[in-house]
Amino acid sequence: MLWYHFVNTINLENKMNPTIETQMLIRNPVQEVFEAFIDPEVTQRFWFNSSTGKLEQGKTVTWSWNKYQVDTQVKVLRIIENKLIQIVWGEPRSTVDFIFEEVSPDKTYLKIRNYDIPLQGAELIAFIIDATGGFTTVIDNLKAYLEHGLTLNLIEDK
């Protein structure tokens, strides 16, 4: 089952620049799902422990995960309200698109795409596995929080 999920979340057509994708229907209005990523007061309930600020186009913020003693710089490349948040982050640096599609007034289809990954071989495979699992956990945690008000601590417990 893991292999099936792995193959279906990666664009294998572009072998020089693979794209990792995770996705989920969130039963909340697009504005709420979008704001959950923009506003660190909300985001820290399902992803990181702290942030130096809200996401704004052209701004760089720092996200922190206390358990892992990790901080990362997040540069916001582009924001289209209720449609797209595009960032560059991490080590190695890669691009991440958070794509928000309104399915109905109370449902949003969220896609997270990670690409421009400057690795090859075994390092690339390890990155793909880690990022796919990580972003899937983020979406699962988000869904539980927004739909049911539950804080599952999935990131902390992983």
mmCIF file of C-alpha atoms in Angstrom:
data_model
loop_
_atom_site.group_PDB
_atom_site.id
_atom_site.type_symbol
_atom_site.label_atom_id
_atom_site.label_comp_id
_atom_site.label_asym_id
_atom_site.label_seq_id
_atom_site.Cartn_x
_atom_site.Cartn_y
_atom_site.Cartn_z
ATOM 1 C CA MET A 1 0.000 0.000 0.000
ATOM 2 C CA LEU A 2 2.836 2.419 0.787
ATOM 3 C CA TRP A 3 4.361 1.906 -2.652
ATOM 4 C CA TYR A 4 0.990 2.498 -4.346
ATOM 5 C CA HIS A 5 0.547 5.787 -2.446
ATOM 6 C CA PHE A 6 4.150 6.788 -3.150
ATOM 7 C CA VAL A 7 3.863 6.293 -6.916
ATOM 8 C CA ASN A 8 0.547 8.119 -7.107
ATOM 9 C CA THR A 9 1.804 11.199 -5.284
ATOM 10 C CA ILE A 10 4.797 11.864 -7.515
ATOM 11 C CA ASN A 11 4.837 13.193 -11.057
ATOM 12 C CA LEU A 12 7.140 10.630 -12.660
ATOM 13 C CA GLU A 13 6.930 12.206 -16.125
ATOM 14 C CA ASN A 14 9.499 14.853 -15.201
ATOM 15 C CA LYS A 15 12.331 12.737 -13.797
ATOM 16 C CA MET A 16 14.680 15.734 -13.514
ATOM 17 C CA ASN A 17 12.229 17.604 -11.298
ATOM 18 C CA PRO A 18 9.800 15.303 -9.477
ATOM 19 C CA THR A 19 6.682 16.801 -7.921
ATOM 20 C CA ILE A 20 5.326 15.455 -4.662
ATOM 21 C CA GLU A 21 1.591 15.967 -4.189
ATOM 22 C CA THR A 22 -0.751 15.324 -1.296
ATOM 23 C CA GLN A 23 -4.413 16.254 -1.299
ATOM 24 C CA MET A 24 -7.598 16.063 0.748
ATOM 25 C CA LEU A 25 -11.151 17.370 0.865
ATOM 26 C CA ILE A 26 -11.643 19.618 3.889
ATOM 27 C CA ARG A 27 -15.258 20.211 4.888
ATOM 28 C CA ASN A 28 -14.810 23.908 5.622
ATOM 29 C CA PRO A 29 -15.146 27.086 3.529
ATOM 30 C CA VAL A 30 -12.141 27.942 1.383
ATOM 31 C CA GLN A 31 -11.511 31.162 3.354
ATOM 32 C CA GLU A 32 -11.120 29.175 6.614
ATOM 33 C CA VAL A 33 -8.763 26.622 5.063
ATOM 34 C CA PHE A 34 -6.692 29.349 3.391
ATOM 35 C CA GLU A 35 -6.468 31.416 6.604
ATOM 36 C CA ALA A 36 -5.404 28.317 8.550
ATOM 37 C CA PHE A 37 -2.100 28.467 6.630
ATOM 38 C CA ILE A 38 -1.754 32.274 6.594
ATOM 39 C CA ASP A 39 -2.356 32.844 10.328
ATOM 40 C CA PRO A 40 0.271 31.179 12.540
ATOM 41 C CA GLU A 41 -2.109 31.282 15.528
ATOM 42 C CA VAL A 42 -4.170 28.696 13.658
ATOM 43 C CA THR A 43 -1.329 26.880 11.860
ATOM 44 C CA GLN A 44 0.459 26.076 15.105
ATOM 45 C CA ARG A 45 -2.583 24.055 16.180
ATOM 46 C CA PHE A 46 -1.927 21.499 13.429
ATOM 47 C CA TRP A 47 1.656 21.956 12.117
ATOM 48 C CA PHE A 48 4.517 23.948 13.674
ATOM 49 C CA ASN A 49 4.997 25.258 17.228
ATOM 50 C CA SER A 50 5.736 28.887 16.416
ATOM 51 C CA SER A 51 6.224 31.420 13.651
ATOM 52 C CA THR A 52 7.719 34.889 13.473
ATOM 53 C CA GLY A 53 4.624 36.165 11.654
ATOM 54 C CA LYS A 54 1.768 35.760 9.229
ATOM 55 C CA LEU A 55 2.441 34.725 5.658
ATOM 56 C CA GLU A 56 2.560 37.762 3.370
ATOM 57 C CA GLN A 57 3.773 37.911 -0.213
ATOM 58 C CA GLY A 58 7.472 38.830 -0.350
ATOM 59 C CA LYS A 59 7.967 38.299 3.388
ATOM 60 C CA THR A 60 10.255 35.741 5.039
ATOM 61 C CA VAL A 61 9.209 34.150 8.331
ATOM 62 C CA THR A 62 10.730 31.453 10.521
ATOM 63 C CA TRP A 63 8.764 28.361 11.502
ATOM 64 C CA SER A 64 9.880 26.261 14.503
ATOM 65 C CA TRP A 65 9.229 22.700 15.635
ATOM 66 C CA ASN A 66 10.322 22.429 19.271
ATOM 67 C CA LYS A 67 10.325 18.634 19.537
ATOM 68 C CA TYR A 68 12.706 18.304 16.614
ATOM 69 C CA GLN A 69 14.731 21.427 17.523
ATOM 70 C CA VAL A 70 14.283 22.613 13.939
ATOM 71 C CA ASP A 71 13.743 26.100 12.542
ATOM 72 C CA THR A 72 13.323 26.889 8.865
ATOM 73 C CA GLN A 73 13.163 30.086 6.875
ATOM 74 C CA VAL A 74 10.001 30.365 4.779
ATOM 75 C CA LYS A 75 10.007 32.893 1.933
ATOM 76 C CA VAL A 76 6.558 33.662 0.558
ATOM 77 C CA LEU A 77 6.791 33.982 -3.215
ATOM 78 C CA ARG A 78 3.149 34.446 -4.088
ATOM 79 C CA ILE A 79 -0.278 34.619 -2.515
ATOM 80 C CA ILE A 80 -3.570 34.601 -4.389
ATOM 81 C CA GLU A 81 -6.298 34.935 -1.779
ATOM 82 C CA ASN A 82 -8.263 31.717 -1.250
ATOM 83 C CA LYS A 83 -6.447 30.085 -4.201
ATOM 84 C CA LEU A 84 -2.683 29.774 -3.717
ATOM 85 C CA ILE A 85 0.176 30.178 -1.267
ATOM 86 C CA GLN A 86 3.601 29.577 -2.818
ATOM 87 C CA ILE A 87 6.703 29.351 -0.613
ATOM 88 C CA VAL A 88 10.347 28.370 -0.789
ATOM 89 C CA TRP A 89 11.622 26.679 2.339
ATOM 90 C CA GLY A 90 13.642 23.958 4.008
ATOM 91 C CA GLU A 91 16.997 22.319 3.624
ATOM 92 C CA PRO A 92 17.521 21.617 0.857
ATOM 93 C CA ARG A 93 15.415 24.548 -0.399
ATOM 94 C CA SER A 94 12.398 23.546 -2.421
ATOM 95 C CA THR A 95 9.165 25.144 -3.598
ATOM 96 C CA VAL A 96 5.797 24.318 -2.070
ATOM 97 C CA ASP A 97 2.399 25.319 -3.465
ATOM 98 C CA PHE A 98 -0.692 25.182 -1.266
ATOM 99 C CA ILE A 99 -3.589 25.134 -3.723
ATOM 100 C CA PHE A 100 -7.133 25.795 -2.492
ATOM 101 C CA GLU A 101 -10.107 24.851 -4.662
ATOM 102 C CA GLU A 102 -13.621 25.737 -3.550
ATOM 103 C CA VAL A 103 -15.788 22.675 -4.148
ATOM 104 C CA SER A 104 -18.897 24.210 -2.552
ATOM 105 C CA PRO A 105 -19.508 26.988 0.000
ATOM 106 C CA ASP A 106 -18.571 24.597 2.828
ATOM 107 C CA LYS A 107 -15.989 22.342 1.144
ATOM 108 C CA THR A 108 -12.415 22.959 -0.009
ATOM 109 C CA TYR A 109 -10.118 20.647 -1.935
ATOM 110 C CA LEU A 110 -6.572 21.250 -0.703
ATOM 111 C CA LYS A 111 -3.494 20.188 -2.678
ATOM 112 C CA ILE A 112 0.069 20.566 -1.462
ATOM 113 C CA ARG A 113 2.736 20.291 -4.168
ATOM 114 C CA ASN A 114 6.464 20.207 -3.402
ATOM 115 C CA TYR A 115 8.952 20.557 -6.284
ATOM 116 C CA ASP A 116 12.268 22.108 -7.388
ATOM 117 C CA ILE A 117 14.034 19.587 -5.170
ATOM 118 C CA PRO A 118 17.804 19.834 -5.784
ATOM 119 C CA LEU A 119 18.648 16.212 -4.965
ATOM 120 C CA GLN A 120 19.337 12.998 -6.859
ATOM 121 C CA GLY A 121 19.440 9.280 -6.233
ATOM 122 C CA ALA A 122 19.005 7.936 -2.713
ATOM 123 C CA GLU A 123 18.903 11.452 -1.214
ATOM 124 C CA LEU A 124 15.994 12.355 -3.499
ATOM 125 C CA ILE A 125 14.114 9.154 -2.641
ATOM 126 C CA ALA A 126 14.562 9.791 1.108
ATOM 127 C CA PHE A 127 13.355 13.391 0.663
ATOM 128 C CA ILE A 128 10.293 12.254 -1.311
ATOM 129 C CA ILE A 129 9.322 9.687 1.332
ATOM 130 C CA ASP A 130 9.791 12.158 4.187
ATOM 131 C CA ALA A 131 7.985 15.050 2.458
ATOM 132 C CA THR A 132 5.079 12.890 1.275
ATOM 133 C CA GLY A 133 4.541 11.527 4.781
ATOM 134 C CA GLY A 134 5.031 14.941 6.360
ATOM 135 C CA PHE A 135 2.566 16.799 4.162
ATOM 136 C CA THR A 136 0.023 13.971 4.465
ATOM 137 C CA THR A 137 0.274 14.275 8.249
ATOM 138 C CA VAL A 138 -0.179 18.059 8.030
ATOM 139 C CA ILE A 139 -3.358 17.681 5.953
ATOM 140 C CA ASP A 140 -4.724 14.956 8.250
ATOM 141 C CA ASN A 141 -4.047 17.133 11.309
ATOM 142 C CA LEU A 142 -5.643 20.154 9.594
ATOM 143 C CA LYS A 143 -8.757 18.183 8.691
ATOM 144 C CA ALA A 144 -9.230 16.967 12.268
ATOM 145 C CA TYR A 145 -8.732 20.465 13.652
ATOM 146 C CA LEU A 146 -10.942 22.408 11.224
ATOM 147 C CA GLU A 147 -13.733 19.856 10.843
ATOM 148 C CA HIS A 148 -13.928 18.562 14.420
ATOM 149 C CA GLY A 149 -11.976 20.990 16.613
ATOM 150 C CA LEU A 150 -9.541 18.209 17.522
ATOM 151 C CA THR A 151 -5.866 18.776 18.169
ATOM 152 C CA LEU A 152 -4.409 15.347 17.422
ATOM 153 C CA ASN A 153 -0.716 16.242 17.946
ATOM 154 C CA LEU A 154 0.206 14.151 14.912
ATOM 155 C CA ILE A 155 3.319 16.197 14.151
ATOM 156 C CA GLU A 156 4.497 16.003 17.776
ATOM 157 C CA ASP A 157 3.857 12.256 17.965
ATOM 158 C CA LYS A 158 5.333 11.263 14.605
#
